[in-house]
Structures are given as structure tokens and as C-alpha cells.
Coordinates of C-alpha atoms in Angstrom, one line a residue:
M1018 CA -6.3 -29.2 27.2
H1019 CA -8.8 -28.5 24.7
Y1020 CA -12.6 -28.9 25.2
L1021 CA -15.8 -28.7 22.1
I1022 CA -19.0 -28.6 24.1
R1023 CA -22.1 -29.0 21.8
T1024 CA -25.2 -27.2 23.5
L1025 CA -28.1 -28.4 21.6
T1026 CA -30.7 -26.0 21.3
G1027 CA -34.4 -25.0 19.5
R1028 CA -37.7 -27.0 19.6
G1029 CA -36.6 -29.6 17.9
R1030 CA -33.0 -30.3 19.1
D1031 CA -32.1 -29.8 15.5
T1032 CA -29.6 -26.7 16.4
A1033 CA -25.8 -26.7 17.8
L1034 CA -24.1 -24.4 19.2
E1035 CA -20.6 -25.2 20.0
T1036 CA -18.2 -23.8 21.9
E1037 CA -14.9 -24.1 22.6
Y1038 CA -12.7 -24.3 26.4
S1039 CA -9.4 -24.4 27.4
A1040 CA -8.5 -26.0 30.9
D1041 CA -6.6 -28.7 33.1
Q1042 CA -10.1 -30.3 33.8
L1043 CA -13.6 -30.3 32.6
T1044 CA -16.2 -28.6 35.4
M1045 CA -19.2 -28.3 34.9
G1046 CA -21.8 -26.6 37.5
S1047 CA -23.7 -23.8 38.9
G1048 CA -20.5 -22.5 40.8
E1049 CA -18.4 -19.3 39.4
K1050 CA -15.3 -21.0 38.9
D1051 CA -16.9 -23.7 36.7
T1052 CA -15.5 -24.1 33.4
V1053 CA -19.2 -24.9 31.9
Q1054 CA -21.6 -23.4 33.3
L1055 CA -25.2 -25.9 33.6
P1056 CA -27.5 -23.6 35.7
G1057 CA -29.7 -25.3 38.7
L1058 CA -27.3 -28.3 38.5
P1059 CA -26.8 -29.4 42.5
G1060 CA -23.3 -30.4 42.3
Q1061 CA -20.3 -30.3 39.9
L1062 CA -18.9 -32.8 37.3
R1063 CA -15.5 -33.4 36.2
F1064 CA -13.8 -34.8 33.6
N1065 CA -10.1 -35.3 33.2
P1066 CA -9.2 -36.7 28.9
T1067 CA -7.5 -40.3 29.0
G1068 CA -6.1 -39.5 25.4
D1069 CA -8.8 -41.5 23.3
G1070 CA -11.4 -39.5 23.4
G1071 CA -12.9 -40.7 27.0
A1072 CA -12.7 -39.1 30.0
S1073 CA -12.1 -39.9 33.5
F1074 CA -15.8 -38.9 35.1
S1075 CA -16.7 -37.6 39.2
A1076 CA -18.6 -35.9 40.5
K1077 CA -18.8 -34.0 43.8
G1078 CA -22.9 -33.4 45.6
L1079 CA -24.7 -35.5 43.2
K1080 CA -24.4 -38.6 41.1
A1081 CA -24.9 -39.6 37.2
T1082 CA -27.0 -42.2 35.9
I1083 CA -24.8 -44.1 33.2
G1084 CA -26.0 -46.8 31.2
G1085 CA -28.6 -47.8 34.0
D1086 CA -25.8 -47.4 36.5
T1087 CA -26.1 -44.5 39.3
T1088 CA -22.2 -43.4 40.2
A1089 CA -20.6 -40.5 40.7
K1090 CA -16.8 -41.9 39.6
A1091 CA -16.5 -43.7 35.8
K1092 CA -15.1 -43.7 33.0
V1093 CA -16.6 -41.9 30.1
A1094 CA -15.9 -43.5 26.7
V1095 CA -17.5 -42.3 23.0
G1096 CA -21.3 -42.7 23.2
D1097 CA -21.8 -42.9 26.5
Q1098 CA -24.4 -40.8 27.8
L1099 CA -24.8 -39.1 31.8
K1100 CA -28.1 -38.5 33.0
V1101 CA -27.8 -35.9 35.9
P1102 CA -31.0 -33.4 37.3
G1103 CA -31.6 -31.5 33.9
Y1104 CA -29.3 -32.4 31.8
A1105 CA -28.6 -35.5 29.3
L1106 CA -25.0 -35.0 28.6
E1107 CA -23.2 -37.4 25.6
V1108 CA -19.5 -38.5 24.9
I1109 CA -18.8 -37.4 20.9
A1110 CA -15.5 -38.1 19.1
A1111 CA -13.6 -35.1 20.1
P1112 CA -12.7 -33.4 16.3
T1113 CA -8.7 -32.6 15.4
G1114 CA -7.4 -30.5 17.6
F1115 CA -9.3 -31.0 20.6
D1116 CA -8.7 -33.5 23.6
F1117 CA -12.7 -34.0 24.7
G1118 CA -16.1 -33.4 23.1
L1119 CA -19.6 -33.8 25.2
Q1120 CA -22.4 -32.6 24.1
V1121 CA -25.2 -31.2 26.7
V1122 CA -29.0 -30.7 26.2
S1123 CA -30.5 -29.5 29.1
E1124 CA -34.3 -31.2 30.0
G1125 CA -35.1 -28.6 32.5
V1126 CA -35.1 -28.9 36.7
S1127 CA -37.6 -27.6 39.2
Y1128 CA -37.1 -25.2 41.4
A1129 CA -40.3 -25.5 43.4
D1130 CA -40.1 -26.1 47.6
S1131 CA -42.8 -27.7 49.8
M1132 CA -45.0 -25.0 50.2
D1133 CA -48.2 -24.5 52.7
I1134 CA -50.8 -22.6 50.5
G1135 CA -52.2 -21.6 53.1
E1136 CA -49.6 -19.4 54.7
R1137 CA -49.8 -17.7 52.0
L1138 CA -51.1 -14.1 51.8
W1139 CA -52.5 -15.0 48.0
N1140 CA -54.2 -17.7 45.8
M1141 CA -51.4 -18.4 44.2
R1142 CA -53.3 -19.6 41.2
R1143 CA -54.7 -16.1 41.2
A1144 CA -51.3 -14.0 41.6
S1145 CA -50.3 -16.1 38.7
W1146 CA -52.7 -15.2 36.3
I1147 CA -52.2 -11.6 37.1
L1148 CA -48.8 -12.0 36.6
A1149 CA -48.7 -13.9 33.6
T1150 CA -51.4 -11.7 32.3
L1151 CA -49.2 -8.4 33.2
V1152 CA -46.3 -10.2 31.9
L1153 CA -48.1 -10.9 28.9
V1154 CA -50.2 -7.2 28.3
L1155 CA -46.1 -5.5 29.0
C1156 CA -44.1 -7.8 26.9
F1157 CA -46.0 -8.8 24.2
V1158 CA -49.0 -7.0 23.3
I1159 CA -48.0 -3.5 23.6
P1160 CA -45.0 -4.3 22.2
L1161 CA -46.9 -5.5 18.8
G1162 CA -48.3 -2.0 18.6
V1163 CA -44.9 -1.1 16.6
L1164 CA -46.6 -3.3 14.0
L1165 CA -49.6 -1.4 13.2
S1166 CA -48.3 1.7 11.9
P1167 CA -45.1 3.4 11.4
D1168 CA -46.5 6.0 13.1
T1169 CA -47.9 4.1 16.4
A1170 CA -44.2 2.3 16.2
E1171 CA -42.4 5.5 16.2
T1172 CA -45.2 7.0 19.6
L1173 CA -44.3 3.6 21.5
R1174 CA -40.8 4.2 21.1
D1175 CA -40.3 7.7 21.8
A1176 CA -43.0 7.2 25.2
P1177 CA -42.2 5.7 28.3
L1178 CA -43.8 2.4 27.8
P1179 CA -42.0 -1.4 26.4
D1180 CA -42.0 -1.2 22.2
D1181 CA -40.7 -4.2 20.7
G1182 CA -36.5 -3.1 21.4
M1183 CA -37.6 -5.2 24.6
W1184 CA -37.6 -8.4 22.8
S1185 CA -33.9 -8.1 21.9
S1186 CA -31.7 -10.8 22.6
G1187 CA -28.9 -8.8 22.6
P1188 CA -26.5 -6.0 22.1
L1189 CA -25.8 -4.9 18.1
V1190 CA -23.2 -5.1 16.7
S1191 CA -21.6 -1.8 16.4
A1192 CA -21.6 -2.1 12.4
H1193 CA -25.7 -1.8 12.7
A1194 CA -26.0 -0.2 16.0
T1195 CA -26.4 2.8 13.2
A1196 CA -29.3 5.2 12.3
G1197 CA -32.2 3.3 10.4
I1198 CA -31.4 0.1 12.5
A1199 CA -31.1 -0.1 15.8
E1200 CA -34.4 1.8 16.2
D1201 CA -36.3 0.2 13.9
C1202 CA -36.4 -3.4 14.2
Q1203 CA -38.4 -3.9 10.8
S1204 CA -35.0 -3.2 8.9
C1205 CA -34.2 -6.6 9.4
H1206 CA -36.7 -8.3 10.7
T1207 CA -39.3 -7.8 7.8
T1208 CA -41.3 -10.7 8.2
P1209 CA -43.5 -10.7 11.9
F1210 CA -42.2 -13.6 14.2
V1211 CA -39.7 -15.0 11.3
M1212 CA -36.1 -15.2 11.5
V1213 CA -34.2 -12.5 9.5
E1214 CA -34.0 -13.2 5.9
D1215 CA -31.7 -13.5 3.5
Q1216 CA -33.3 -10.7 1.7
A1217 CA -32.6 -8.4 4.2
C1218 CA -29.2 -9.0 4.9
L1219 CA -28.4 -8.2 1.2
D1220 CA -30.4 -4.7 1.2
C1221 CA -27.6 -3.5 2.4
H1222 CA -24.8 -6.0 1.8
R1223 CA -25.9 -6.0 -2.5
D1224 CA -21.8 -6.6 -3.4
I1225 CA -21.2 -9.8 -1.4
Q1226 CA -20.7 -13.2 -3.5
E1227 CA -21.3 -16.7 -2.5
H1228 CA -18.6 -18.9 -1.4
V1229 CA -18.0 -20.2 -5.0
D1230 CA -19.6 -19.8 -8.3
I1231 CA -23.0 -21.5 -8.2
G1232 CA -23.6 -22.1 -11.8
I1233 CA -20.1 -24.8 -11.3
H1234 CA -20.6 -26.1 -8.0
G1235 CA -24.3 -26.3 -7.5
A1236 CA -26.3 -25.1 -5.1
D1237 CA -27.6 -28.0 -3.2
D1238 CA -24.4 -28.2 -0.9
F1239 CA -25.7 -24.7 0.4
S1240 CA -29.2 -25.4 0.3
D1241 CA -30.3 -23.9 3.9
V1242 CA -27.2 -21.8 5.0
R1243 CA -28.8 -18.6 5.3
C1244 CA -26.5 -15.2 6.1
A1245 CA -27.6 -15.8 9.8
T1246 CA -26.4 -19.1 9.6
C1247 CA -22.7 -17.7 10.6
H1248 CA -23.6 -14.4 10.8
R1249 CA -25.3 -14.9 14.5
E1250 CA -26.8 -10.9 15.6
H1251 CA -27.4 -10.1 18.8
N1252 CA -24.5 -12.3 20.5
E1253 CA -21.8 -9.8 20.1
P1254 CA -18.8 -10.0 20.8
T1255 CA -17.5 -12.9 19.1
T1256 CA -20.5 -14.1 16.9
M1257 CA -20.9 -11.6 14.2
V1258 CA -18.2 -13.0 12.0
R1259 CA -16.9 -16.6 12.9
M1260 CA -13.3 -17.7 13.4
D1261 CA -13.3 -21.1 14.1
N1262 CA -11.7 -23.5 11.7
W1263 CA -15.1 -25.7 11.9
L1264 CA -16.7 -23.4 9.5
C1265 CA -13.6 -24.5 6.7
V1266 CA -12.9 -27.9 7.7
D1267 CA -16.9 -29.4 7.9
C1268 CA -16.8 -29.5 4.0
H1269 CA -12.8 -29.0 2.9
A1270 CA -11.8 -32.2 5.2
E1271 CA -14.0 -34.4 2.5
P1272 CA -13.2 -32.9 -0.6
A1273 CA -14.5 -36.2 -2.2
R1274 CA -18.3 -34.9 -1.5
F1275 CA -18.0 -32.2 -4.0
P1276 CA -17.1 -33.7 -7.4
K1277 CA -17.4 -30.4 -8.8
A1278 CA -15.1 -28.9 -6.8
E1279 CA -11.9 -29.4 -9.0
G1280 CA -8.8 -28.8 -7.1
M1281 CA -10.2 -29.1 -3.9
A1282 CA -7.6 -30.3 -1.7
E1283 CA -8.1 -32.0 1.6
A1284 CA -7.2 -29.5 4.9
H1285 CA -7.9 -29.9 8.6
Q1286 CA -5.5 -27.5 9.9
F1287 CA -2.3 -25.5 9.3
T1288 CA 0.7 -28.0 9.4
P1289 CA 2.7 -30.0 7.1
D1290 CA 0.5 -32.7 7.0
E1291 CA -3.2 -31.6 6.5
H1292 CA -2.6 -28.7 4.4
P1293 CA -2.1 -28.8 0.8
E1294 CA 0.9 -26.4 -0.2
F1295 CA -0.6 -22.7 -1.5
R1296 CA -2.0 -22.3 -5.1
I1297 CA -1.7 -19.2 -6.6
D1298 CA -3.6 -17.7 -9.5
L1299 CA -1.0 -17.3 -11.7
L1300 CA -1.5 -14.8 -14.6
V1301 CA -1.2 -16.8 -18.2
P1302 CA -0.9 -15.2 -21.7
K1303 CA -3.8 -16.1 -24.0
G1304 CA -4.1 -15.0 -27.8
R1305 CA -0.8 -14.0 -30.3
G1306 CA -0.3 -10.1 -31.2
G1307 CA -3.2 -7.3 -30.7
S1308 CA -5.4 -10.5 -29.5
M1309 CA -3.7 -11.4 -27.1
S1310 CA -5.3 -11.0 -23.1
W1311 CA -4.7 -12.8 -19.2
V1312 CA -6.7 -15.0 -17.5
Y1313 CA -5.8 -16.3 -13.6
E1314 CA -5.1 -20.1 -13.9
P1315 CA -4.4 -22.0 -10.4
R1316 CA -1.8 -23.7 -9.8
R1317 CA -0.4 -25.4 -6.8
L1318 CA 3.6 -23.6 -5.7
N1319 CA 5.2 -27.4 -6.0
E1320 CA 3.8 -28.1 -9.7
P1321 CA 7.6 -28.4 -11.7
G1322 CA 7.8 -25.6 -14.4
L1323 CA 5.8 -23.0 -12.9
K1324 CA 7.1 -19.2 -14.3
E1325 CA 6.2 -15.7 -14.8
Q1326 CA 5.3 -14.8 -17.6
S1327 CA 4.6 -11.2 -17.7
G1328 CA 5.9 -10.3 -21.1
L1329 CA 9.1 -8.8 -19.3
K1330 CA 12.5 -8.6 -18.9
F1331 CA 13.5 -7.9 -15.5
N1332 CA 16.7 -9.4 -12.6
H1333 CA 16.5 -8.8 -9.6
D1334 CA 19.3 -10.0 -8.5
V1335 CA 21.6 -6.8 -11.1
H1336 CA 19.2 -4.2 -9.6
L1337 CA 19.9 -5.2 -6.0
N1338 CA 23.6 -5.3 -5.9
P1339 CA 24.9 -2.1 -5.2
A1340 CA 28.0 -2.8 -6.8
K1341 CA 25.8 -2.8 -10.5
V1342 CA 23.3 -0.4 -9.5
K1343 CA 22.7 2.4 -7.8
N1344 CA 19.9 5.2 -7.8
L1345 CA 20.7 7.8 -10.2
Q1346 CA 19.4 11.2 -8.3
T1347 CA 20.9 9.6 -4.2
N1348 CA 23.9 7.4 -5.8
E1349 CA 22.4 4.7 -2.8
A1350 CA 21.8 1.3 -3.8
L1351 CA 18.2 0.0 -4.2
V1352 CA 15.6 -1.6 -2.2
C1353 CA 12.3 -3.4 -1.9
N1354 CA 10.5 -0.2 -1.1
T1355 CA 12.4 1.6 -4.5
C1356 CA 9.7 0.2 -6.6
H1357 CA 7.7 -1.5 -4.6
Q1358 CA 5.1 1.2 -2.8
L1359 CA 2.7 -1.0 -0.4
E1360 CA -1.1 0.4 -0.9
A1361 CA -3.3 1.2 2.4
D1362 CA -4.4 -2.0 2.8
D1363 CA -1.4 -3.1 3.4
E1364 CA -1.8 -6.3 1.4
H1365 CA -1.5 -5.2 -2.2
F1366 CA 1.3 -3.1 -3.7
A1367 CA 1.2 -0.3 -6.1
P1368 CA 1.6 -1.0 -9.9
I1369 CA 4.8 -0.8 -11.4
T1370 CA 4.5 1.9 -13.8
M1371 CA 7.9 3.0 -16.9
D1372 CA 7.1 6.3 -15.7
G1373 CA 6.4 5.5 -11.2
E1374 CA 9.8 3.1 -11.2
C1375 CA 12.1 2.6 -14.4
R1376 CA 12.0 5.8 -16.3
S1377 CA 14.3 8.0 -13.9
C1378 CA 17.1 5.4 -14.8
H1379 CA 15.9 3.9 -17.7
E1380 CA 15.7 7.0 -20.0
L1381 CA 14.4 6.5 -23.1
T1382 CA 16.8 8.3 -25.0
F1383 CA 17.9 7.2 -28.3
D1384 CA 19.8 10.3 -30.3
K1385 CA 23.0 11.9 -29.2
H1386 CA 22.3 15.2 -30.9
A1387 CA 19.4 15.9 -29.0
P1388 CA 19.9 14.3 -25.4
K1389 CA 16.6 15.5 -23.9
Q1390 CA 14.4 14.0 -26.6
E1391 CA 12.5 11.1 -25.1
L1392 CA 10.3 8.7 -27.2
P1393 CA 7.0 7.7 -25.7
H1394 CA 6.7 5.2 -24.1
G1395 CA 3.6 1.7 -25.0
N1396 CA 3.1 2.5 -28.2
T1397 CA 5.2 1.3 -31.0
E1398 CA 3.7 3.3 -34.0
A1399 CA 4.1 6.6 -31.7
A1400 CA 7.1 5.8 -31.2
I1401 CA 8.2 5.5 -34.2
V1402 CA 6.5 9.0 -35.7
A1403 CA 8.5 10.4 -33.1
M1404 CA 11.6 9.3 -34.0
E1405 CA 10.9 10.3 -37.8
A1406 CA 9.6 13.8 -36.9
H1407 CA 12.6 13.7 -35.4
Y1408 CA 15.6 13.0 -38.0
I1409 CA 13.1 14.8 -40.9
R1410 CA 13.4 17.8 -38.9
Q1411 CA 17.2 17.3 -37.5
F1412 CA 17.9 17.2 -41.5
T1413 CA 15.8 20.0 -42.6
D1414 CA 17.1 22.1 -40.5
P1415 CA 21.2 23.0 -42.0
D1416 CA 22.2 24.2 -38.8
L1417 CA 20.9 20.6 -37.2
R1418 CA 22.1 19.0 -40.3
A1419 CA 25.4 20.8 -40.1
K1420 CA 26.1 19.6 -36.6
R1421 CA 25.5 15.9 -37.3
S1422 CA 28.0 15.9 -40.0
S1423 CA 30.6 17.7 -38.0
V1424 CA 33.3 15.3 -37.6
R1425 CA 33.7 15.8 -33.9
G1426 CA 30.0 15.3 -33.2
S1427 CA 28.2 16.7 -30.6
D1428 CA 30.2 14.4 -27.7
S1429 CA 33.2 16.6 -28.7
R1430 CA 35.1 13.3 -29.1
R1431 CA 37.9 12.9 -31.7
R1432 CA 37.0 9.6 -34.0
K1433 CA 39.9 7.2 -34.2
P1434 CA 42.0 7.2 -37.3
G1435 CA 40.7 4.3 -39.3
S1436 CA 36.9 3.9 -37.2
K1437 CA 33.9 5.0 -39.3
R1438 CA 32.2 7.8 -39.3
N1439 CA 28.1 7.5 -37.4
E1440 CA 25.9 6.8 -40.3
G1441 CA 23.2 8.0 -39.1
D1442 CA 25.5 11.3 -38.5
T1443 CA 25.6 11.8 -42.4
C1444 CA 23.8 11.4 -45.3
N1445 CA 23.3 12.7 -49.0
G1446 CA 19.7 12.8 -49.7
T1447 CA 16.8 15.1 -49.5
P1448 CA 15.9 15.8 -45.7
F1449 CA 13.1 13.8 -46.2
Q1450 CA 15.4 10.3 -47.6
C1451 CA 17.9 10.7 -44.4
G1452 CA 15.0 11.6 -42.0
R1453 CA 13.5 8.1 -43.3
K1454 CA 16.6 6.1 -43.4
E1455 CA 18.1 7.4 -40.3
T1456 CA 13.9 6.4 -38.5
E1457 CA 14.7 3.0 -40.1
R1458 CA 18.5 2.6 -39.0
Q1459 CA 17.8 3.6 -35.1
A1460 CA 14.1 2.3 -34.8
G1461 CA 15.9 -1.6 -35.7
L1462 CA 18.0 -0.4 -33.1
Q1463 CA 15.7 0.4 -30.4
F1464 CA 13.8 -2.6 -30.7
S1465 CA 16.3 -5.4 -32.0
K1466 CA 19.4 -4.3 -30.3
T1467 CA 19.2 -1.7 -27.6
G1468 CA 15.8 0.3 -26.3
C1469 CA 13.1 -1.8 -26.2
V1470 CA 14.5 -5.3 -26.7
T1471 CA 16.2 -4.6 -23.1
C1472 CA 13.3 -5.2 -21.4
H1473 CA 10.3 -6.5 -23.7
N1474 CA 9.4 -9.2 -26.1
V1475 CA 9.6 -7.8 -29.9
V1476 CA 8.8 -9.6 -32.7
D1477 CA 10.0 -8.2 -36.3
S1478 CA 7.5 -9.0 -39.1
E1479 CA 9.9 -7.5 -41.4
S1480 CA 7.9 -5.8 -43.3
D1481 CA 7.7 -3.1 -45.9
N1482 CA 5.7 -1.1 -43.9
L1483 CA 8.0 0.7 -40.7
L1484 CA 4.9 1.2 -38.9
D1485 CA 3.8 -2.9 -39.0
R1486 CA 7.4 -4.0 -38.6
Y1487 CA 8.0 -4.6 -34.9
Y1488 CA 5.6 -5.8 -32.2
V1489 CA 6.2 -5.2 -28.5
Q1490 CA 4.4 -7.8 -26.2
P1491 CA 2.4 -6.3 -24.0
V1492 CA 3.3 -6.9 -19.9
K1493 CA 0.9 -7.4 -17.0
I1494 CA 3.0 -8.1 -14.3
T1495 CA 0.8 -9.7 -11.3
N1496 CA -0.6 -8.0 -8.6
D1497 CA -2.3 -10.2 -6.3
W1498 CA -0.9 -14.1 -6.7
Y1499 CA -4.0 -14.8 -3.9
T1500 CA -7.1 -13.5 -5.4
G1501 CA -8.9 -14.9 -2.5
N1502 CA -6.7 -14.6 0.6
R1503 CA -5.8 -12.1 3.2
F1504 CA -1.8 -11.0 4.0
D1505 CA -0.5 -8.5 6.0
H1506 CA 2.9 -6.7 4.9
R1507 CA 3.3 -4.6 7.4
A1508 CA 2.3 -6.5 10.0
H1509 CA 5.0 -9.4 9.0
M1510 CA 8.0 -6.0 9.0
A1511 CA 7.5 -5.5 12.1
F1512 CA 10.5 -8.3 13.7
Q1513 CA 12.6 -6.5 15.9
G1514 CA 16.0 -5.9 14.8
E1515 CA 15.3 -6.6 11.3
N1516 CA 14.8 -3.9 8.7
E1517 CA 12.2 -4.0 5.7
D1518 CA 14.5 -5.1 3.4
E1519 CA 16.0 -8.2 5.6
V1520 CA 12.4 -9.0 6.7
C1521 CA 10.6 -9.1 3.1
M1522 CA 14.1 -11.3 1.7
S1523 CA 13.8 -13.3 4.5
C1524 CA 10.8 -14.7 2.6
H1525 CA 11.0 -13.9 -1.3
E1526 CA 14.8 -14.7 -2.5
V1527 CA 15.2 -12.2 -4.1
K1528 CA 18.9 -12.0 -4.1
V1529 CA 19.2 -15.0 -6.2
S1530 CA 16.9 -14.2 -8.8
A1531 CA 18.2 -13.5 -12.4
V1532 CA 14.7 -13.9 -14.7
A1533 CA 11.6 -11.9 -14.4
E1534 CA 10.0 -15.8 -14.3
D1535 CA 11.2 -16.6 -11.8
I1536 CA 8.3 -17.0 -8.7
L1537 CA 9.1 -15.0 -6.1
I1538 CA 6.9 -16.0 -3.7
P1539 CA 7.3 -18.1 -1.3
G1540 CA 5.4 -21.9 -0.2
R1541 CA 3.3 -23.7 2.9
D1542 CA 6.9 -24.6 4.2
N1543 CA 7.7 -20.9 4.5
C1544 CA 4.7 -19.6 6.8
L1545 CA 5.0 -23.2 9.4
E1546 CA 7.9 -21.7 10.4
C1547 CA 5.5 -19.6 12.7
H1548 CA 2.2 -20.3 12.3
D1549 CA 2.4 -24.2 12.2
D1550 CA -0.4 -25.6 14.5
N1551 CA 1.5 -28.5 16.1
Q1552 CA 3.5 -26.0 17.4
G1553 CA 1.1 -23.6 18.3
D1554 CA 4.1 -20.1 18.4
T1555 CA 1.4 -17.8 16.5
T1556 CA -1.8 -19.8 15.4
V1557 CA -4.0 -18.2 12.7
Y1558 CA -7.5 -19.6 12.0
C1559 CA -8.6 -20.7 8.0
V1560 CA -10.3 -16.9 8.2
S1561 CA -7.4 -15.3 9.1
C1562 CA -6.0 -15.9 6.0
H1563 CA -8.9 -17.5 3.9
A1564 CA -12.0 -15.0 2.9
F1565 CA -15.4 -16.8 2.5
H1566 CA -17.1 -14.7 0.2
L1567 CA -14.8 -15.2 -2.7
P1568 CA -14.5 -12.7 -5.5
A1569 CA -15.1 -15.3 -7.8
G1570 CA -18.2 -16.9 -5.8
T1571 CA -21.9 -16.2 -7.3
M1572 CA -23.4 -12.2 -6.1
A1573 CA -25.6 -13.3 -3.6
T1574 CA -28.4 -10.9 -4.7
K1575 CA -28.7 -12.8 -7.8
S1576 CA -28.3 -16.2 -5.9
R1577 CA -30.8 -15.8 -3.2
N1578 CA -32.8 -13.0 -4.4
A1579 CA -33.3 -15.4 -7.2
G1580 CA -34.2 -18.6 -5.0
L1581 CA -31.1 -20.4 -6.6
I1582 CA -30.4 -21.5 -3.3
P1583 CA -33.7 -22.8 -1.9
Q1584 CA -33.8 -21.6 1.6
N1585 CA -35.1 -22.6 5.5
P1586 CA -37.0 -19.8 7.5
H1587 CA -35.7 -21.5 10.2
S1588 CA -32.4 -23.3 9.8
G1589 CA -29.7 -21.4 12.2
T1590 CA -32.2 -20.1 13.7
E1591 CA -30.5 -19.6 17.1
G1592 CA -28.0 -15.8 17.8
E1593 CA -30.1 -13.3 16.3

């Protein structure tokens, strides 16, 4: 059974601290074995969920007041209020994923026993005033001296005297327990007796973005949401980074509340019915020719006709077929990491490049008489100029020209009777004319029939100027399909009994992909096989995959320091 206990704190009871518990039965009391601790409660409360949001209630050692009746056993439903010594309880609607919800408010309890003042050696009032004054001086007046000047603060912190460190409500997260922060409360608490302000956080965390673009979605939805509303310091080890799903579900369960958030789908938990299909960041080309560029467009994976437009021609099925393609150096079949190298973050892969992954098999040779001569890659004009320089030299040098015009040629094979000699091997013009002619012929082959056109889309303008005739459309392979999400590839490769290629292909259907336009990113159903919240095999939280501070969000230094987001210094006051 899963229980949600909401504890109201703060002076106005306007701040809630929600805690999750799991147990067969919810017990509350001051005993060490009770599920929820209620200090000072002279007994034990027990709740057994009935499945309709309510529960069977029983009490041991005390009675509770429910609707004006005092009882030790009752059925309670959503909205019922219970009063016990020192506490007020109310049954609340259990959120999705919980069996029972309860709100707790501490009303204070008196521990005073009857006593005979005449039996005391001290006058109780006098002793109380002395003790109160001593506590005030030691715990407030002396530590207050750190605010007078840096020198006074340093003296108090170095001497065996109480300083502002005793005001700390708990340990710092390890990242903050460093020089300049751990020993100097004023580095964060810049204004005395005011909760930590966002500007203090942003002095260090300057690259943090808001959850969204404030210019598009508006700042009102984030009013009074301080950094410390979610990031609660001095509460380690669990509250510096929120992991609970309510961080996200509070808003994403009702997307209709945010009309400006186009494409925001309803989400409650990771199940087939309560989580939308994944939305990828698809690179889409814009413009033509030299003005072409790519922009990311969010698209759902279940949209019809979805395809990648990288500008590359490629077939995974052929490259992964050992009967058709093998590594030229090792004569072994290609595997996934032949081309896809996982980077240090364990999420992304190093960009695919011609020199890094392709050239070892796909050499850019173009002349059989010069088998080591290769064309430059990535620059059409440079490739044509290189061909022209090469062929002019070939026809200028008498020895090279004679070699080209020989019947046997450089491959030492006889020409079949009736067949024609290669047009590029003979020429009767000047070296310049022959070089230009062979360049035009070879460029036609490279950009129209073999070579460049094998992997690239080439536009033939049929211009008389050879340098302007062919345009190779640029290539941009998507390197991050989910720019605002997290995924640990290395962790997912650690399946017992399977090698890395088997694991990769269990998610990415590359063996049946014949064109580069195929989007080989698995959808939601693939992940649900292991991470369905209904099954509970390998539960994940929203923030396990989704980043809260998105790359496309407004820089927090602009939105918060500039006052675009109204701030209430008393919002989210607990936990600091």
C-alpha cells in the first residue's frame, strides 16, 4: 500500500510538505515502529485503506473525535476530520498511484505534569527567566554579531563561541559543503532573516534556464516559485533535487490550464493510457541552396509520414549484412560501434563524419591511373579544382600522357575486341584542353552517376561554368533526438547474456532499414515493456527521463534578476 501524508507547516499553515510511505498498514504514533511519527501522541492510530479513498480507522491507547463523536474505531471517508491530542487530521483524496491520503496539522501538546512549586528549590519563574535569557544570549545575541562586520564574523567562527552556524537546520548538500559556502551563511542568506533569494542561487548557477520560454508561455504561471521552492537545502539526503512525480504532474495532468503551451499533452504516470507517445526533436531543412539551414521541430513519433531529412543516402540493412559488407582492414562484419561511438556522458554518440567513419571504406579516388589521388570532401568547388589540376598535369607530362594513351593502361588488362578505349585515356588537344575536357567528363561521373551522388543529393544546374554547375546538398545527421531529455545508453547495454549489438537492435530496427529517411528511434511502447508503472518492474520517475530546466527555457538570470517573474520572499519557506 502507498500512502501520501501532507503535513501543513509555517505560521499560516500555508506550506505543505508531502511525504510518501509504503506499508501494509498505516500506523501513526510516537513509537519507534510506527510508520508516521507523531511526537507526544499518547497512543497509536491505525488506517487500513478500503479502496474508495477512505479507510478503516482504529485507535489504541486513546480515542479520536470524528464529527463530534468520540470513538476508537470508525470508517472514515475523504473529507472526514479527526482530532486527537495535539493533532488535527483530515482524509484527503489520494492522488494517482496512492491508496490513501491524509493531511496532518500539529496543534501543540502540553507535557506539563502537576507539580508543587513549594517542593522546588528554585523559584520557577526566576529559573525560567534566567534560562530564557541565557538561551537568547547564546543562541541569538552572540551569533547575531556575525552580521556586524566580516572581522567580527571571522572572530566568532574561529573562537569557541556560538556563531550563526548554530542556526543551521541541517547539513548542506555535498556540492554546497565547500569553501566559501559551508563556513559563510551570508553567501546564500544575503539578507538577515529573509529566506534565500533567487539572486543568491544565480550568482553561481548562471547557466540555469527556466522550465519554459517565459516570452511564449508567460511568467504568471511561475509567480512566487522560488528556486528554493523545489531545491530545499539543509534537508539532506533527499530534498535538494525533487524526484517525485508531483513536480511534473501538478501541471501536466491538466494541460488545458496552459493554452499557450502548444503540444503539451496530458500525463499522469508512465503507463499506456496515462502517458502520450514520445515527441522527438526532428531536424527539418529550411531554405534552398546555399541558404539551407536546419531547425528542430517537435513531432510525435506516431505522426504519419514522419521521416528524417538529413540529406544523406544510406542503408543500414546492407551495411549490417556480412554477406555484402565487411571491414576492409579486418575483413570482419560491421557492428553498431564501428560507426556509433558512445561519448563520455553515456547518452550521446560522437557525430558521424566522412573522415572518422566512412573514408576507411569509401575512398574518394577518381582516376585509375593515380589510385592514391583522392578528392577533397565537403567542398564541391575544391573537388572540381583538384580534378582540373590533376588532369592538366596528367596531359602536360609526356610520360603520364603516354601512359594514359597506352592500350593496356594502368590496370594491365587487354581491351576486348570491338570495345572502345576509355575516353579519358586519349586526347589530341593541348594539355589544357585535354585536362579541361577530362575534368568535365569526370565531374559528370562523380556528381551524376558514381562517387558523390552515391551518398549525396546533387543538383545539376547545367551551367556552362563547371564550378557553378553542381550543387551538393549539405548533410546534417540528427545527434540528439530528445534535446530536453535524458537517456543512459551504457546502463541499458548491460543486459545479461546479450552482447551490445543485440541490445541495440532490440530497440532500433536497423536490420530492416533500407533508406536514411527511416526514423529508428523507438517509441513509448518499447520503453513500457520494462518501465510500465502498472507493472512496477523497473519504476522510473518523470525526472529520470525529462529535464526540468530545458535548453529552450529563458535564462534564469534574465527572468529572475530582471524581475520578469514576480517573487515572494516567503514562498516555499520550508526546508531552508
